[in-house]
């Protein structure tokens, strides 16, 4: 499944939406509609191994993820004069890679509960071994495949040391106080460093305490937050 919202021609702004691990474009469908209402063309493709009822979410590689993200950005760049990327969780790691490696194209980044490392630290040799499929896969209680998640973590661990600069002028990050999945410190530190290196504005928004916000803070169950996300993107 690929989600597109088009005004029938090139617009002033185009937005690429990258969904999270085990999800598909439907995760960002409501937000896509909001960006469309604000005059943007929107493109939200399914990641390799995602977006179909029988997806196993574990057969892809980090190289395939990077190819998917790069190809998706190429499509989005044909849709608008200013190009931005919104990434959710593991999709935010790909969005950050685009902002760092394609900063001459990406003008805005919005990263929602970005996964650069898990909250419970995993020794890097294990991440490498799972990522290279040298250890048998393990699936945790959330249904997360260690092998699959390791592909995203490999992307996050290999972000360009010196980002491409030129277009990037805004980076916004959203984290949740109830998030038990991601390393909250790195979720902010990694994009902050990117923004500083690119000379871009940086904003970190922490969702309110006590409102049952966990890791998955986008979709039909969290539609009240969509306006916030669009505002953080637009600024």
PDB file of C-alpha atoms in Angstrom:
ATOM      1  CA  UNK A   1       0.000   0.000   0.000  1.00  0.00           C
ATOM      2  CA  UNK A   2       1.193   3.488  -0.857  1.00  0.00           C
ATOM      3  CA  UNK A   3      -0.678   6.531   0.369  1.00  0.00           C
ATOM      4  CA  UNK A   4      -0.732   9.659  -1.816  1.00  0.00           C
ATOM      5  CA  UNK A   5      -2.549  12.939  -1.355  1.00  0.00           C
ATOM      6  CA  UNK A   6      -2.106  15.161  -4.410  1.00  0.00           C
ATOM      7  CA  UNK A   7      -3.525  18.523  -5.429  1.00  0.00           C
ATOM      8  CA  UNK A   8      -3.015  17.568  -9.067  1.00  0.00           C
ATOM      9  CA  UNK A   9       0.224  19.455  -9.605  1.00  0.00           C
ATOM     10  CA  UNK A  10       3.378  20.632  -7.903  1.00  0.00           C
ATOM     11  CA  UNK A  11       2.719  22.573  -4.683  1.00  0.00           C
ATOM     12  CA  UNK A  12       4.776  24.928  -2.543  1.00  0.00           C
ATOM     13  CA  UNK A  13       5.346  22.155   0.020  1.00  0.00           C
ATOM     14  CA  UNK A  14       5.562  18.373  -0.212  1.00  0.00           C
ATOM     15  CA  UNK A  15       5.765  16.045   2.778  1.00  0.00           C
ATOM     16  CA  UNK A  16       7.138  12.513   2.974  1.00  0.00           C
ATOM     17  CA  UNK A  17       5.683  10.416   5.813  1.00  0.00           C
ATOM     18  CA  UNK A  18       7.672   7.386   7.016  1.00  0.00           C
ATOM     19  CA  UNK A  19       5.689   5.053   9.253  1.00  0.00           C
ATOM     20  CA  UNK A  20       7.033   3.013  12.153  1.00  0.00           C
ATOM     21  CA  UNK A  21       8.150  -0.587  12.436  1.00  0.00           C
ATOM     22  CA  UNK A  22       5.335  -3.216  12.197  1.00  0.00           C
ATOM     23  CA  UNK A  23       3.027  -0.491  10.855  1.00  0.00           C
ATOM     24  CA  UNK A  24       2.204   0.801   7.396  1.00  0.00           C
ATOM     25  CA  UNK A  25       0.984   3.989   5.719  1.00  0.00           C
ATOM     26  CA  UNK A  26      -2.365   3.726   7.495  1.00  0.00           C
ATOM     27  CA  UNK A  27      -0.544   4.734  10.691  1.00  0.00           C
ATOM     28  CA  UNK A  28       0.030   8.209   9.236  1.00  0.00           C
ATOM     29  CA  UNK A  29      -3.163   8.463   7.162  1.00  0.00           C
ATOM     30  CA  UNK A  30      -4.869  11.031   9.398  1.00  0.00           C
ATOM     31  CA  UNK A  31      -1.765  13.209   9.544  1.00  0.00           C
ATOM     32  CA  UNK A  32      -1.414  12.944   5.761  1.00  0.00           C
ATOM     33  CA  UNK A  33      -4.957  14.273   5.408  1.00  0.00           C
ATOM     34  CA  UNK A  34      -4.148  17.219   7.654  1.00  0.00           C
ATOM     35  CA  UNK A  35      -1.043  18.150   5.667  1.00  0.00           C
ATOM     36  CA  UNK A  36      -3.116  17.860   2.493  1.00  0.00           C
ATOM     37  CA  UNK A  37      -5.714  20.231   3.930  1.00  0.00           C
ATOM     38  CA  UNK A  38      -2.880  22.689   4.575  1.00  0.00           C
ATOM     39  CA  UNK A  39      -1.994  22.691   0.886  1.00  0.00           C
ATOM     40  CA  UNK A  40       0.788  20.091   0.801  1.00  0.00           C
ATOM     41  CA  UNK A  41       1.215  17.169  -1.538  1.00  0.00           C
ATOM     42  CA  UNK A  42       1.849  14.081   0.582  1.00  0.00           C
ATOM     43  CA  UNK A  43       3.572  10.774  -0.106  1.00  0.00           C
ATOM     44  CA  UNK A  44       3.628   7.841   2.335  1.00  0.00           C
ATOM     45  CA  UNK A  45       4.938   4.536   0.933  1.00  0.00           C
ATOM     46  CA  UNK A  46       5.149   1.232   2.771  1.00  0.00           C
ATOM     47  CA  UNK A  47       8.565   0.154   4.005  1.00  0.00           C
ATOM     48  CA  UNK A  48       9.989  -3.177   2.789  1.00  0.00           C
ATOM     49  CA  UNK A  49       8.106  -6.047   4.403  1.00  0.00           C
ATOM     50  CA  UNK A  50       5.419  -3.718   5.783  1.00  0.00           C
ATOM     51  CA  UNK A  51       1.940  -2.610   4.911  1.00  0.00           C
ATOM     52  CA  UNK A  52       0.321  -5.921   4.026  1.00  0.00           C
ATOM     53  CA  UNK A  53      -1.764  -8.217   6.265  1.00  0.00           C
ATOM     54  CA  UNK A  54       0.728 -11.087   5.969  1.00  0.00           C
ATOM     55  CA  UNK A  55       3.872  -8.980   6.501  1.00  0.00           C
ATOM     56  CA  UNK A  56       6.394 -10.623   8.808  1.00  0.00           C
ATOM     57  CA  UNK A  57       8.366  -7.409   9.415  1.00  0.00           C
ATOM     58  CA  UNK A  58      11.648  -9.228   9.554  1.00  0.00           C
ATOM     59  CA  UNK A  59      12.920 -10.128   6.073  1.00  0.00           C
ATOM     60  CA  UNK A  60      14.390  -6.777   5.026  1.00  0.00           C
ATOM     61  CA  UNK A  61      17.906  -5.368   5.342  1.00  0.00           C
ATOM     62  CA  UNK A  62      19.251  -1.977   6.366  1.00  0.00           C
ATOM     63  CA  UNK A  63      20.386  -1.433   2.789  1.00  0.00           C
ATOM     64  CA  UNK A  64      16.833  -2.029   1.548  1.00  0.00           C
ATOM     65  CA  UNK A  65      15.532   0.441   4.129  1.00  0.00           C
ATOM     66  CA  UNK A  66      17.934   3.120   2.922  1.00  0.00           C
ATOM     67  CA  UNK A  67      17.025   2.470  -0.705  1.00  0.00           C
ATOM     68  CA  UNK A  68      13.332   2.732   0.173  1.00  0.00           C
ATOM     69  CA  UNK A  69      13.840   6.011   2.021  1.00  0.00           C
ATOM     70  CA  UNK A  70      15.987   7.508  -0.717  1.00  0.00           C
ATOM     71  CA  UNK A  71      13.599   6.496  -3.487  1.00  0.00           C
ATOM     72  CA  UNK A  72      10.662   7.877  -1.501  1.00  0.00           C
ATOM     73  CA  UNK A  73      12.433  11.208  -1.088  1.00  0.00           C
ATOM     74  CA  UNK A  74      13.129  11.345  -4.825  1.00  0.00           C
ATOM     75  CA  UNK A  75       9.406  10.948  -5.501  1.00  0.00           C
ATOM     76  CA  UNK A  76       8.469  13.556  -2.901  1.00  0.00           C
ATOM     77  CA  UNK A  77      10.950  16.050  -4.370  1.00  0.00           C
ATOM     78  CA  UNK A  78       8.951  16.021  -7.615  1.00  0.00           C
ATOM     79  CA  UNK A  79       5.775  16.998  -5.749  1.00  0.00           C
ATOM     80  CA  UNK A  80       6.716  20.303  -4.147  1.00  0.00           C
ATOM     81  CA  UNK A  81       9.186  23.174  -4.037  1.00  0.00           C
ATOM     82  CA  UNK A  82      10.000  22.664  -0.355  1.00  0.00           C
ATOM     83  CA  UNK A  83      10.431  19.080   0.822  1.00  0.00           C
ATOM     84  CA  UNK A  84      10.061  17.847   4.373  1.00  0.00           C
ATOM     85  CA  UNK A  85      10.062  14.459   6.074  1.00  0.00           C
ATOM     86  CA  UNK A  86       8.041  13.194   9.021  1.00  0.00           C
ATOM     87  CA  UNK A  87       9.216   9.956  10.623  1.00  0.00           C
ATOM     88  CA  UNK A  88       7.581   7.864  13.325  1.00  0.00           C
ATOM     89  CA  UNK A  89       9.664   5.706  15.691  1.00  0.00           C
ATOM     90  CA  UNK A  90      11.912   3.521  13.513  1.00  0.00           C
ATOM     91  CA  UNK A  91      10.762   5.555  10.519  1.00  0.00           C
ATOM     92  CA  UNK A  92      12.236   8.586  12.270  1.00  0.00           C
ATOM     93  CA  UNK A  93      15.675   6.951  12.103  1.00  0.00           C
ATOM     94  CA  UNK A  94      15.256   6.813   8.326  1.00  0.00           C
ATOM     95  CA  UNK A  95      13.985  10.397   8.275  1.00  0.00           C
ATOM     96  CA  UNK A  96      17.073  11.512  10.207  1.00  0.00           C
ATOM     97  CA  UNK A  97      19.312   9.676   7.761  1.00  0.00           C
ATOM     98  CA  UNK A  98      17.621  11.562   4.934  1.00  0.00           C
ATOM     99  CA  UNK A  99      18.069  14.844   6.763  1.00  0.00           C
ATOM    100  CA  UNK A 100      21.765  14.105   7.256  1.00  0.00           C
ATOM    101  CA  UNK A 101      22.618  12.579   3.878  1.00  0.00           C
ATOM    102  CA  UNK A 102      20.171  14.606   1.756  1.00  0.00           C
ATOM    103  CA  UNK A 103      20.220  17.876   3.663  1.00  0.00           C
ATOM    104  CA  UNK A 104      20.555  19.655   0.342  1.00  0.00           C
ATOM    105  CA  UNK A 105      16.996  18.484  -0.412  1.00  0.00           C
ATOM    106  CA  UNK A 106      15.242  18.107   2.960  1.00  0.00           C
ATOM    107  CA  UNK A 107      14.127  21.427   4.451  1.00  0.00           C
ATOM    108  CA  UNK A 108      12.148  20.204   7.473  1.00  0.00           C
ATOM    109  CA  UNK A 109      12.232  17.190   9.771  1.00  0.00           C
ATOM    110  CA  UNK A 110       9.603  16.116  12.281  1.00  0.00           C
ATOM    111  CA  UNK A 111      10.615  13.096  14.345  1.00  0.00           C
ATOM    112  CA  UNK A 112       7.919  11.484  16.488  1.00  0.00           C
ATOM    113  CA  UNK A 113       9.229   9.253  19.315  1.00  0.00           C
ATOM    114  CA  UNK A 114      12.369   8.496  17.254  1.00  0.00           C
ATOM    115  CA  UNK A 115      14.091   5.147  17.731  1.00  0.00           C
ATOM    116  CA  UNK A 116      17.876   5.572  17.595  1.00  0.00           C
ATOM    117  CA  UNK A 117      18.471   3.081  20.392  1.00  0.00           C
ATOM    118  CA  UNK A 118      16.189   1.013  22.641  1.00  0.00           C
ATOM    119  CA  UNK A 119      15.469   2.162  26.174  1.00  0.00           C
ATOM    120  CA  UNK A 120      16.987  -1.013  27.537  1.00  0.00           C
ATOM    121  CA  UNK A 121      20.504  -0.890  26.192  1.00  0.00           C
ATOM    122  CA  UNK A 122      21.543  -3.860  24.075  1.00  0.00           C
ATOM    123  CA  UNK A 123      25.305  -4.533  23.829  1.00  0.00           C
ATOM    124  CA  UNK A 124      26.432  -3.432  20.371  1.00  0.00           C
ATOM    125  CA  UNK A 125      27.879  -6.868  19.470  1.00  0.00           C
ATOM    126  CA  UNK A 126      24.387  -8.347  19.860  1.00  0.00           C
ATOM    127  CA  UNK A 127      22.877  -5.656  17.634  1.00  0.00           C
ATOM    128  CA  UNK A 128      25.545  -6.366  15.037  1.00  0.00           C
ATOM    129  CA  UNK A 129      25.060 -10.123  15.219  1.00  0.00           C
ATOM    130  CA  UNK A 130      21.279  -9.858  14.927  1.00  0.00           C
ATOM    131  CA  UNK A 131      21.656  -7.270  12.179  1.00  0.00           C
ATOM    132  CA  UNK A 132      23.910  -9.586  10.174  1.00  0.00           C
ATOM    133  CA  UNK A 133      21.618 -12.543  10.925  1.00  0.00           C
ATOM    134  CA  UNK A 134      24.400 -14.421  12.676  1.00  0.00           C
ATOM    135  CA  UNK A 135      22.108 -15.137  15.640  1.00  0.00           C
ATOM    136  CA  UNK A 136      18.705 -16.853  15.434  1.00  0.00           C
ATOM    137  CA  UNK A 137      15.931 -14.278  15.476  1.00  0.00           C
ATOM    138  CA  UNK A 138      14.008 -13.564  18.662  1.00  0.00           C
ATOM    139  CA  UNK A 139      10.557 -11.947  18.843  1.00  0.00           C
ATOM    140  CA  UNK A 140       9.663 -10.128  22.061  1.00  0.00           C
ATOM    141  CA  UNK A 141       6.311  -9.636  23.775  1.00  0.00           C
ATOM    142  CA  UNK A 142       5.500  -6.612  21.569  1.00  0.00           C
ATOM    143  CA  UNK A 143       5.972  -8.733  18.451  1.00  0.00           C
ATOM    144  CA  UNK A 144       9.261  -7.004  17.601  1.00  0.00           C
ATOM    145  CA  UNK A 145      11.794  -9.086  15.722  1.00  0.00           C
ATOM    146  CA  UNK A 146      15.333  -8.457  17.033  1.00  0.00           C
ATOM    147  CA  UNK A 147      16.704  -9.052  13.532  1.00  0.00           C
ATOM    148  CA  UNK A 148      14.322  -6.531  11.980  1.00  0.00           C
ATOM    149  CA  UNK A 149      14.775  -3.842  14.629  1.00  0.00           C
ATOM    150  CA  UNK A 150      18.538  -4.262  14.295  1.00  0.00           C
ATOM    151  CA  UNK A 151      18.278  -3.158  10.658  1.00  0.00           C
ATOM    152  CA  UNK A 152      16.864   0.192  11.765  1.00  0.00           C
ATOM    153  CA  UNK A 153      19.445   0.453  14.558  1.00  0.00           C
ATOM    154  CA  UNK A 154      22.206  -0.105  12.000  1.00  0.00           C
ATOM    155  CA  UNK A 155      20.881   2.878  10.057  1.00  0.00           C
ATOM    156  CA  UNK A 156      20.833   4.979  13.236  1.00  0.00           C
ATOM    157  CA  UNK A 157      24.370   3.904  14.160  1.00  0.00           C
ATOM    158  CA  UNK A 158      25.741   4.857  10.751  1.00  0.00           C
ATOM    159  CA  UNK A 159      24.376   8.355  10.237  1.00  0.00           C
ATOM    160  CA  UNK A 160      26.791  10.540   8.252  1.00  0.00           C
ATOM    161  CA  UNK A 161      29.457  12.154  10.434  1.00  0.00           C
ATOM    162  CA  UNK A 162      29.245  15.335   8.376  1.00  0.00           C
ATOM    163  CA  UNK A 163      25.697  16.005   7.177  1.00  0.00           C
ATOM    164  CA  UNK A 164      24.977  17.447   3.780  1.00  0.00           C
ATOM    165  CA  UNK A 165      23.806  21.005   4.293  1.00  0.00           C
ATOM    166  CA  UNK A 166      21.978  23.595   2.283  1.00  0.00           C
ATOM    167  CA  UNK A 167      18.210  23.118   2.608  1.00  0.00           C
ATOM    168  CA  UNK A 168      17.633  21.876   6.169  1.00  0.00           C
ATOM    169  CA  UNK A 169      16.357  24.702   8.331  1.00  0.00           C
ATOM    170  CA  UNK A 170      14.079  23.119  10.919  1.00  0.00           C
ATOM    171  CA  UNK A 171      14.220  19.962  13.054  1.00  0.00           C
ATOM    172  CA  UNK A 172      11.474  19.141  15.574  1.00  0.00           C
ATOM    173  CA  UNK A 173      11.324  16.147  17.913  1.00  0.00           C
ATOM    174  CA  UNK A 174       8.386  14.793  19.916  1.00  0.00           C
ATOM    175  CA  UNK A 175       8.928  12.466  22.872  1.00  0.00           C
ATOM    176  CA  UNK A 176       6.515  10.917  25.330  1.00  0.00           C
ATOM    177  CA  UNK A 177       6.981  10.625  29.118  1.00  0.00           C
ATOM    178  CA  UNK A 178       5.391   7.163  29.106  1.00  0.00           C
ATOM    179  CA  UNK A 179       7.587   5.750  26.331  1.00  0.00           C
ATOM    180  CA  UNK A 180       9.187   2.456  27.400  1.00  0.00           C
ATOM    181  CA  UNK A 181      10.624   1.617  23.963  1.00  0.00           C
ATOM    182  CA  UNK A 182      13.193   4.249  23.013  1.00  0.00           C
ATOM    183  CA  UNK A 183      16.297   5.739  24.594  1.00  0.00           C
ATOM    184  CA  UNK A 184      14.842   9.156  25.432  1.00  0.00           C
ATOM    185  CA  UNK A 185      18.228  10.862  25.736  1.00  0.00           C
ATOM    186  CA  UNK A 186      19.411   9.829  22.286  1.00  0.00           C
ATOM    187  CA  UNK A 187      15.985  10.600  20.824  1.00  0.00           C
ATOM    188  CA  UNK A 188      16.748  14.262  21.487  1.00  0.00           C
ATOM    189  CA  UNK A 189      20.543  14.374  21.308  1.00  0.00           C
ATOM    190  CA  UNK A 190      20.922  12.860  17.821  1.00  0.00           C
ATOM    191  CA  UNK A 191      18.595  15.273  15.979  1.00  0.00           C
ATOM    192  CA  UNK A 192      19.880  18.205  18.061  1.00  0.00           C
ATOM    193  CA  UNK A 193      23.411  17.496  16.817  1.00  0.00           C
ATOM    194  CA  UNK A 194      22.130  17.283  13.253  1.00  0.00           C
ATOM    195  CA  UNK A 195      20.334  20.624  13.580  1.00  0.00           C
ATOM    196  CA  UNK A 196      23.431  22.287  15.044  1.00  0.00           C
ATOM    197  CA  UNK A 197      25.678  20.925  12.282  1.00  0.00           C
ATOM    198  CA  UNK A 198      23.251  22.098   9.604  1.00  0.00           C
ATOM    199  CA  UNK A 199      22.554  25.486  11.164  1.00  0.00           C
ATOM    200  CA  UNK A 200      18.875  24.577  11.489  1.00  0.00           C
ATOM    201  CA  UNK A 201      16.397  25.585  14.189  1.00  0.00           C
ATOM    202  CA  UNK A 202      15.701  22.848  16.759  1.00  0.00           C
ATOM    203  CA  UNK A 203      12.612  22.188  18.873  1.00  0.00           C
ATOM    204  CA  UNK A 204      11.929  19.417  21.377  1.00  0.00           C
ATOM    205  CA  UNK A 205       8.328  18.930  22.481  1.00  0.00           C
ATOM    206  CA  UNK A 206       7.589  16.606  25.384  1.00  0.00           C
ATOM    207  CA  UNK A 207       3.985  15.405  25.473  1.00  0.00           C
ATOM    208  CA  UNK A 208       2.167  16.085  28.769  1.00  0.00           C
ATOM    209  CA  UNK A 209       2.465  13.767  31.742  1.00  0.00           C
ATOM    210  CA  UNK A 210      -0.566  11.833  32.871  1.00  0.00           C
ATOM    211  CA  UNK A 211      -2.384  11.605  29.543  1.00  0.00           C
ATOM    212  CA  UNK A 212      -1.601   7.951  28.848  1.00  0.00           C
ATOM    213  CA  UNK A 213       0.953   8.789  26.146  1.00  0.00           C
ATOM    214  CA  UNK A 214       3.247   5.832  25.507  1.00  0.00           C
ATOM    215  CA  UNK A 215       5.381   5.044  22.440  1.00  0.00           C
ATOM    216  CA  UNK A 216       2.791   4.826  19.677  1.00  0.00           C
ATOM    217  CA  UNK A 217       1.411   8.366  19.767  1.00  0.00           C
ATOM    218  CA  UNK A 218       0.005   8.651  16.259  1.00  0.00           C
ATOM    219  CA  UNK A 219      -3.031   7.199  14.520  1.00  0.00           C
ATOM    220  CA  UNK A 220      -6.757   7.050  15.116  1.00  0.00           C
ATOM    221  CA  UNK A 221      -6.275   6.558  18.879  1.00  0.00           C
ATOM    222  CA  UNK A 222      -4.209   9.770  19.099  1.00  0.00           C
ATOM    223  CA  UNK A 223      -5.918  12.006  16.540  1.00  0.00           C
ATOM    224  CA  UNK A 224      -6.032  14.907  19.005  1.00  0.00           C
ATOM    225  CA  UNK A 225      -2.261  15.210  18.571  1.00  0.00           C
ATOM    226  CA  UNK A 226      -2.302  15.575  14.781  1.00  0.00           C
ATOM    227  CA  UNK A 227      -2.749  19.351  14.854  1.00  0.00           C
ATOM    228  CA  UNK A 228       0.178  19.607  17.259  1.00  0.00           C
ATOM    229  CA  UNK A 229       2.397  17.598  14.918  1.00  0.00           C
ATOM    230  CA  UNK A 230       1.439  19.680  11.902  1.00  0.00           C
ATOM    231  CA  UNK A 231       2.076  22.882  13.849  1.00  0.00           C
ATOM    232  CA  UNK A 232       5.493  21.665  15.009  1.00  0.00           C
ATOM    233  CA  UNK A 233       6.338  20.837  11.410  1.00  0.00           C
ATOM    234  CA  UNK A 234       5.168  24.198  10.071  1.00  0.00           C
ATOM    235  CA  UNK A 235       6.375  26.357  12.970  1.00  0.00           C
TER     236      UNK A 235
END
